[in-house]
XYZ file of N, CA and C in Angstrom:
480
model
N 7.633 18.752 -13.098
C 6.903 19.092 -12.140
C 5.824 18.174 -11.233
N 5.084 17.925 -12.498
C 4.262 16.684 -12.656
C 4.360 15.712 -12.525
N 5.276 15.411 -13.294
C 6.756 13.828 -13.405
C 6.358 13.467 -12.208
N 7.129 14.241 -11.056
C 7.690 13.978 -9.714
C 6.217 13.808 -8.702
N 5.676 14.630 -9.407
C 3.777 13.960 -8.299
C 3.884 12.568 -8.826
N 3.335 12.159 -9.527
C 3.544 11.089 -10.422
C 3.877 9.883 -9.558
N 5.658 10.039 -9.872
C 6.518 9.222 -8.899
C 6.232 8.542 -7.735
N 6.032 10.495 -6.609
C 5.777 10.642 -5.744
C 4.033 9.597 -4.833
N 3.268 9.580 -5.920
C 1.856 9.319 -5.225
C 2.066 7.775 -6.056
N 2.877 6.662 -6.754
C 3.268 5.946 -6.797
C 4.181 5.376 -5.621
N 4.937 5.649 -5.236
C 5.159 5.496 -3.701
C 4.619 6.034 -2.297
N 3.725 6.232 -2.656
C 2.422 6.719 -1.453
C 1.287 5.677 -1.627
N 1.461 4.778 -2.886
C -0.449 3.971 -2.715
C 0.899 2.368 -2.819
N 2.914 2.718 -2.892
C 2.874 1.315 -2.755
C 2.895 1.208 -0.794
N 3.726 1.867 -0.411
C 4.037 1.647 1.013
C 2.476 1.084 1.449
N 0.787 1.976 1.187
C -0.294 1.508 1.444
C -0.357 0.015 1.643
N -0.261 0.190 0.385
C -0.430 -1.648 -0.706
C -0.244 -2.758 0.596
N 1.523 -2.192 0.685
C 2.697 -3.376 1.522
C 1.726 -3.235 2.754
N 1.487 -2.183 3.385
C 1.295 -2.221 4.918
C -0.431 -3.005 5.367
N -1.327 -2.320 4.319
C -2.559 -3.360 3.938
C -2.518 -4.370 3.683
N -1.954 -4.880 1.867
C -2.515 -5.931 2.461
C -1.512 -7.440 3.671
N -0.380 -6.970 3.441
C -0.222 -7.515 4.567
C -1.066 -8.013 5.688
N -1.587 -7.390 6.153
C -2.484 -7.563 7.241
C -3.917 -7.552 6.719
N -4.865 -8.254 5.855
C -5.169 -8.370 5.747
C -5.242 -9.587 4.533
N -3.514 -10.308 4.677
C -3.313 -11.559 4.217
C -4.163 -12.568 5.129
N -3.969 -12.677 5.802
C -3.733 -13.552 7.412
C -5.659 -14.002 7.277
N -6.162 -12.889 6.859
C -7.604 -12.876 7.467
C -8.650 -13.655 5.812
N -7.776 -14.221 4.558
C -7.859 -14.545 3.568
C -9.500 -15.590 3.594
N -9.567 -16.723 4.378
C -10.081 -18.109 4.707
C -11.291 -17.087 4.575
N -12.199 -16.911 4.931
C -13.163 -16.485 5.582
C -14.145 -16.527 4.352
N -15.340 -15.561 4.092
C -16.038 -16.303 3.373
C -16.471 -15.384 3.029
N -16.243 -14.953 1.665
C -16.302 -14.257 0.396
C -17.599 -13.049 1.031
N -18.804 -13.208 1.003
C -19.866 -12.151 1.617
C -19.765 -11.077 2.746
N -18.564 -12.217 4.069
C -17.518 -10.690 5.191
C -16.582 -9.918 4.660
N -16.137 -10.980 3.134
C -15.155 -10.627 3.067
C -14.226 -8.886 3.248
N -15.456 -7.909 2.438
C -14.254 -5.991 2.619
C -15.232 -5.503 4.121
N -16.440 -6.075 4.218
C -15.956 -5.443 5.885
C -15.741 -5.730 6.786
N -15.742 -7.227 7.106
C -14.616 -7.868 8.620
C -13.813 -7.153 7.803
N -13.316 -7.131 7.439
C -11.575 -6.048 6.588
C -11.395 -4.950 7.580
N -11.742 -4.846 6.907
C -12.122 -3.451 7.279
C -12.194 -2.467 7.917
N -12.996 -3.781 9.077
C -13.086 -3.061 10.586
C -12.022 -3.662 11.679
N -11.217 -4.832 11.340
C -10.807 -5.460 11.642
C -9.520 -4.897 11.724
N -9.541 -4.480 9.856
C -8.107 -2.855 10.200
C -8.036 -1.934 10.857
N -8.766 -1.800 11.171
C -9.294 -0.565 11.880
C -8.641 -0.715 13.772
N -8.380 -2.251 14.456
C -8.450 -2.172 15.100
C -7.027 -2.486 15.251
N -5.919 -2.616 13.994
C -5.646 -3.168 14.657
C -4.215 -2.316 14.926
N -2.945 -2.091 15.171
C -2.489 -0.767 14.902
C -0.944 -0.732 14.155
N -0.748 -0.264 13.613
C 0.555 0.421 13.435
C 2.129 -0.992 12.913
N 1.884 -1.132 14.775
C 3.022 -1.905 15.038
C 2.958 -3.295 14.362
N 1.345 -3.464 14.252
C 1.143 -5.374 13.895
C 1.085 -5.301 13.063
N 0.368 -4.701 11.626
C 1.105 -4.355 11.038
C 2.160 -3.928 9.647
N 3.362 -3.833 10.872
C 4.498 -3.609 9.894
C 5.183 -4.743 10.189
N 4.683 -5.380 12.015
C 5.248 -6.511 11.996
C 5.159 -8.084 10.960
N 3.805 -7.809 10.706
C 3.856 -9.289 9.833
C 3.757 -9.125 8.065
N 4.492 -7.420 8.629
C 5.068 -7.687 6.587
C 5.908 -7.463 6.494
N 6.609 -7.542 8.233
C 8.385 -7.629 7.271
C 8.620 -9.140 7.658
N 7.638 -9.964 8.619
C 8.167 -11.273 8.602
C 7.542 -11.598 7.684
N 6.669 -11.266 6.758
C 7.166 -12.620 5.526
C 6.277 -11.188 3.911
N 7.286 -11.044 3.449
C 7.024 -10.222 3.222
C 6.182 -10.468 1.563
N 7.141 -11.726 1.079
C 6.419 -13.006 0.420
C 4.320 -13.115 -0.021
N 4.170 -12.352 1.616
C 2.807 -12.390 1.385
C 1.694 -11.996 0.318
N 2.177 -10.805 0.679
C 1.865 -9.784 -0.322
C 1.884 -9.698 -1.609
N 2.877 -9.527 -2.105
C 2.921 -10.979 -4.060
C 1.422 -11.784 -3.854
N 1.345 -12.930 -2.541
C 0.421 -13.297 -3.178
C -1.120 -13.032 -3.008
N -1.296 -12.374 -2.117
C -2.256 -11.579 -1.734
C -2.751 -10.588 -2.979
N -1.991 -9.905 -3.628
C -2.017 -8.714 -3.865
C -2.818 -9.430 -5.761
N -2.126 -10.983 -5.683
C -3.102 -11.407 -7.040
C -3.862 -12.439 -7.617
N -4.421 -12.002 -5.796
C -6.227 -12.432 -5.050
C -7.585 -11.305 -6.328
N -8.251 -11.285 -6.737
C -9.019 -11.163 -8.208
C -9.886 -9.955 -7.238
N -10.139 -10.371 -6.041
C -10.658 -9.802 -5.109
C -10.194 -8.336 -4.083
N -8.327 -8.874 -4.194
C -8.233 -7.855 -3.562
C -7.814 -6.731 -3.878
N -8.622 -6.017 -4.983
C -7.852 -4.509 -5.003
C -9.432 -3.196 -5.265
N -10.565 -4.490 -4.817
C -11.715 -4.271 -4.128
C -12.166 -3.636 -2.789
N -11.114 -4.534 -2.600
C -11.241 -5.039 -0.870
C -10.095 -4.195 -0.516
N -8.989 -3.794 -0.452
C -8.419 -2.810 -0.619
C -8.068 -1.581 -1.449
N -9.455 -1.036 -1.463
C -9.572 0.200 -2.284
C -10.809 0.769 -1.043
N -11.690 -0.424 -0.591
C -12.419 0.111 0.870
C -11.438 0.345 1.454
N -10.434 -0.495 2.634
C -10.057 -0.369 3.653
C -9.298 0.951 3.248
N -8.834 0.413 2.173
C -7.741 2.591 2.332
C -7.913 3.919 1.993
N -9.954 4.088 1.951
C -9.877 4.898 1.589
C -11.009 4.817 3.169
N -10.619 4.265 3.859
C -11.496 4.610 5.192
C -10.625 6.108 5.569
N -11.373 6.706 6.161
C -10.284 8.620 7.362
C -9.656 7.893 8.163
N -10.880 6.184 9.064
C -10.106 4.982 10.205
C -8.513 4.815 10.057
N -8.600 4.464 8.869
C -7.684 3.626 7.926
C -6.245 5.868 9.090
N -6.166 6.414 8.067
C -5.218 6.776 7.756
C -3.753 7.662 8.622
N -4.105 7.141 10.238
C -3.729 7.722 11.392
C -2.735 6.279 11.314
N -3.451 5.687 11.379
C -2.352 4.110 10.964
C -1.333 3.798 9.702
N -1.796 4.291 8.754
C -1.513 4.897 7.528
C -0.250 4.850 7.525
N 0.231 6.225 8.171
C 0.387 7.691 8.114
C 1.594 6.636 9.280
N 1.420 5.948 10.197
C 2.463 5.472 11.636
C 3.702 4.386 10.889
N 2.384 3.392 10.093
C 3.650 2.396 8.935
C 4.117 3.214 8.256
N 4.011 3.882 7.298
C 4.844 4.161 6.404
C 5.868 5.420 7.201
N 6.318 5.185 8.382
C 7.236 5.833 8.709
C 9.036 4.859 9.067
N 8.452 3.891 9.142
C 8.927 2.520 9.658
C 9.780 2.133 8.452
N 11.557 2.311 8.888
C 12.242 1.853 8.185
C 12.334 0.250 7.699
N 11.250 -0.769 8.692
C 11.634 -2.108 7.762
C 10.182 -1.909 6.521
N 9.943 -1.510 6.713
C 8.269 -1.501 6.048
C 8.672 -0.839 4.955
N 10.179 -0.169 5.145
C 10.541 1.066 3.430
C 10.997 -0.460 2.711
N 12.245 -0.831 3.006
C 13.603 -1.893 2.849
C 12.307 -2.506 1.720
N 11.104 -3.463 2.783
C 9.984 -4.381 2.004
C 9.860 -4.191 1.003
N 9.739 -2.484 0.323
C 8.813 -1.931 -0.652
C 9.641 -3.090 -2.132
N 10.698 -2.895 -1.787
C 11.854 -3.291 -2.915
C 11.012 -5.084 -3.293
N 11.586 -5.589 -2.310
C 10.817 -6.699 -3.068
C 9.520 -6.805 -2.907
N 8.952 -6.224 -2.704
C 7.253 -6.714 -2.903
C 7.375 -5.505 -4.588
N 7.991 -4.729 -5.120
C 7.643 -3.688 -6.254
C 8.363 -4.497 -6.909
N 8.902 -5.753 -7.186
C 10.192 -6.448 -7.927
C 9.060 -7.229 -8.514
N 7.462 -7.777 -8.090
C 7.349 -8.994 -8.522
C 5.082 -7.822 -10.115
N 5.617 -8.617 -10.599
C 5.134 -8.056 -12.047
C 3.321 -7.272 -11.189
N 2.307 -8.899 -10.786
C 0.835 -9.260 -10.751
C 1.038 -8.138 -9.299
N 2.578 -7.374 -8.853
C 1.854 -6.636 -7.455
C 1.740 -5.371 -7.759
N 2.586 -5.339 -8.696
C 3.167 -3.372 -9.701
C 1.690 -2.809 -10.044
N 0.847 -4.018 -10.768
C 0.061 -4.185 -11.420
C -1.658 -3.702 -10.972
N -1.269 -5.195 -9.883
C -2.880 -4.719 -8.947
C -2.241 -3.175 -8.426
N -1.385 -1.985 -8.007
C -1.492 -1.625 -7.341
C -1.812 -0.212 -8.347
N -1.681 -0.552 -9.352
C -2.248 0.591 -10.143
C -3.688 0.431 -10.336
N -3.965 -0.842 -10.496
C -5.420 -0.493 -10.414
C -6.721 -0.438 -9.479
N -5.364 -0.616 -7.405
C -6.097 0.333 -7.127
C -6.243 1.284 -7.306
N -5.258 2.408 -6.835
C -4.688 3.389 -6.538
C -5.353 4.272 -8.460
N -6.297 3.447 -9.418
C -6.864 4.881 -9.956
C -8.407 4.993 -10.067
N -9.085 4.042 -8.199
C -9.838 3.871 -7.997
C -9.926 4.795 -7.535
N -11.521 5.873 -8.111
C -11.680 7.388 -8.215
C -11.481 7.827 -5.687
N -12.042 6.136 -5.578
C -12.212 6.639 -3.630
C -10.741 6.747 -2.821
N -9.945 6.393 -4.241
C -8.775 6.517 -3.593
C -7.999 8.096 -3.853
N -8.298 9.201 -3.845
C -8.358 9.932 -4.388
C -8.078 11.005 -3.459
N -8.656 10.975 -1.934
C -9.129 11.654 -1.632
C -7.997 11.309 0.130
N -7.833 11.128 -0.215
C -6.764 9.938 1.281
C -5.382 10.242 0.471
N -4.791 9.776 -0.536
C -3.223 10.281 -1.180
C -3.373 11.573 -0.611
N -4.780 12.921 -0.906
C -4.002 13.486 -0.963
C -4.151 13.956 -0.045
N -3.992 13.470 1.108
C -4.386 14.263 2.619
C -2.615 13.416 3.106
N -2.687 12.268 2.802
C -1.215 11.707 3.117
C -0.462 12.248 2.347
N -0.284 13.033 1.859
C 1.220 13.821 0.396
C 0.855 15.553 0.741
N -0.373 15.760 1.167
C 0.027 16.758 2.590
C 0.857 16.669 3.720
N 0.845 15.733 4.297
C 2.316 15.385 5.479
C 3.174 16.008 5.079
N 3.525 16.792 5.792
C 5.434 16.928 4.834
C 6.237 15.709 5.215
N 5.690 15.623 6.281
C 6.799 14.561 7.245
C 7.230 13.408 6.502
N 5.914 12.918 5.639
C 5.466 12.214 4.584
C 6.663 12.086 3.468
N 6.556 13.447 2.896
C 7.717 14.120 1.705
C 8.522 13.862 1.671
N 9.464 13.727 3.761
C 10.695 13.616 3.396
C 10.935 12.645 3.610
N 10.045 11.645 3.508
C 10.310 10.001 3.790
C 9.855 9.458 2.307
N 9.169 9.480 1.683
C 8.982 8.957 0.468
C 9.626 10.234 -0.316
N 11.113 10.535 0.045
C 12.034 11.417 -0.943
C 13.097 10.719 -0.320
N 13.267 10.518 0.647
C 14.504 9.200 0.938
C 13.916 7.626 0.555
N 12.679 7.616 0.179
C 12.448 6.318 -0.799
C 12.861 6.049 -1.827
N 12.606 7.464 -2.478
C 13.232 7.221 -4.705
C 14.120 7.400 -4.852
N 14.885 8.065 -3.845
C 16.689 7.617 -3.214
C 17.131 5.891 -3.854
N 16.124 5.211 -3.536
C 17.111 4.213 -3.826
C 17.026 4.100 -4.787
N 18.148 3.012 -4.967
C 17.989 2.990 -7.225
C 17.684 1.802 -7.073
N 17.510 0.588 -6.490
C 16.029 -0.555 -7.028
C 15.205 0.376 -6.687
N 14.158 0.638 -6.360
C 13.181 1.622 -6.631
C 12.965 2.590 -7.223
N 13.434 2.869 -7.892
C 13.116 4.511 -9.064
C 12.432 3.749 -10.318
N 13.197 2.423 -10.655
C 12.578 2.116 -11.792
C 11.554 1.380 -11.509
N 10.939 0.549 -10.919
C 10.215 0.150 -10.406
C 9.119 0.929 -10.470
N 9.441 1.945 -9.559
C 7.757 3.365 -9.842
C 7.476 3.501 -10.111
N 8.306 3.980 -11.678
C 9.011 3.840 -13.022
C 7.704 3.572 -13.041
N 8.607 2.234 -13.758
C 7.115 1.214 -14.747
C 5.749 0.895 -13.782
N 5.601 1.150 -12.702
C 4.340 0.310 -11.815
C 3.952 2.265 -13.325
N 4.208 3.179 -12.857
C 3.161 3.854 -13.947
C 2.703 4.098 -15.187
N 3.913 3.897 -15.530
C 3.571 2.449 -17.283
C 2.408 1.899 -17.536
N 1.991 1.526 -16.108
C 0.524 0.164 -16.706
C -0.209 1.084 -16.848
N -0.943 0.163 -18.125
C -2.123 0.765 -18.093
C -3.549 0.049 -17.446
């Protein structure tokens, strides 16, 4: 049971990061001192279809963004925001977004960055809320049946 819960948590985190990082990538030109607060503000102003659209156009953006050392701190701030919760829920129901997860998770740096972000204590509450949503459970169960995604999720969980 605990193993299933861990895999489920990894699946949740993968989609959240894919959606949010892809939405933030275009904003990297901004100065470092305003990065996290401006990203959070701009992400809240976007709707799910905008972010999903960017993600589906170029999943490679996610991989590049995740290798940035500042990415995990900014991502944690954005993802732990209560205002982002409904946006993230909408994005996770998008089938194209789910398909892109396989490509994103095949990159080692992306998996390591995901584990770092998800181990942040600030992420605990948002993750619990998402996992409690009955629609999300069905979405993740379907995704975890993907033969390409399952081994990658297991590997991501084993990274220290």
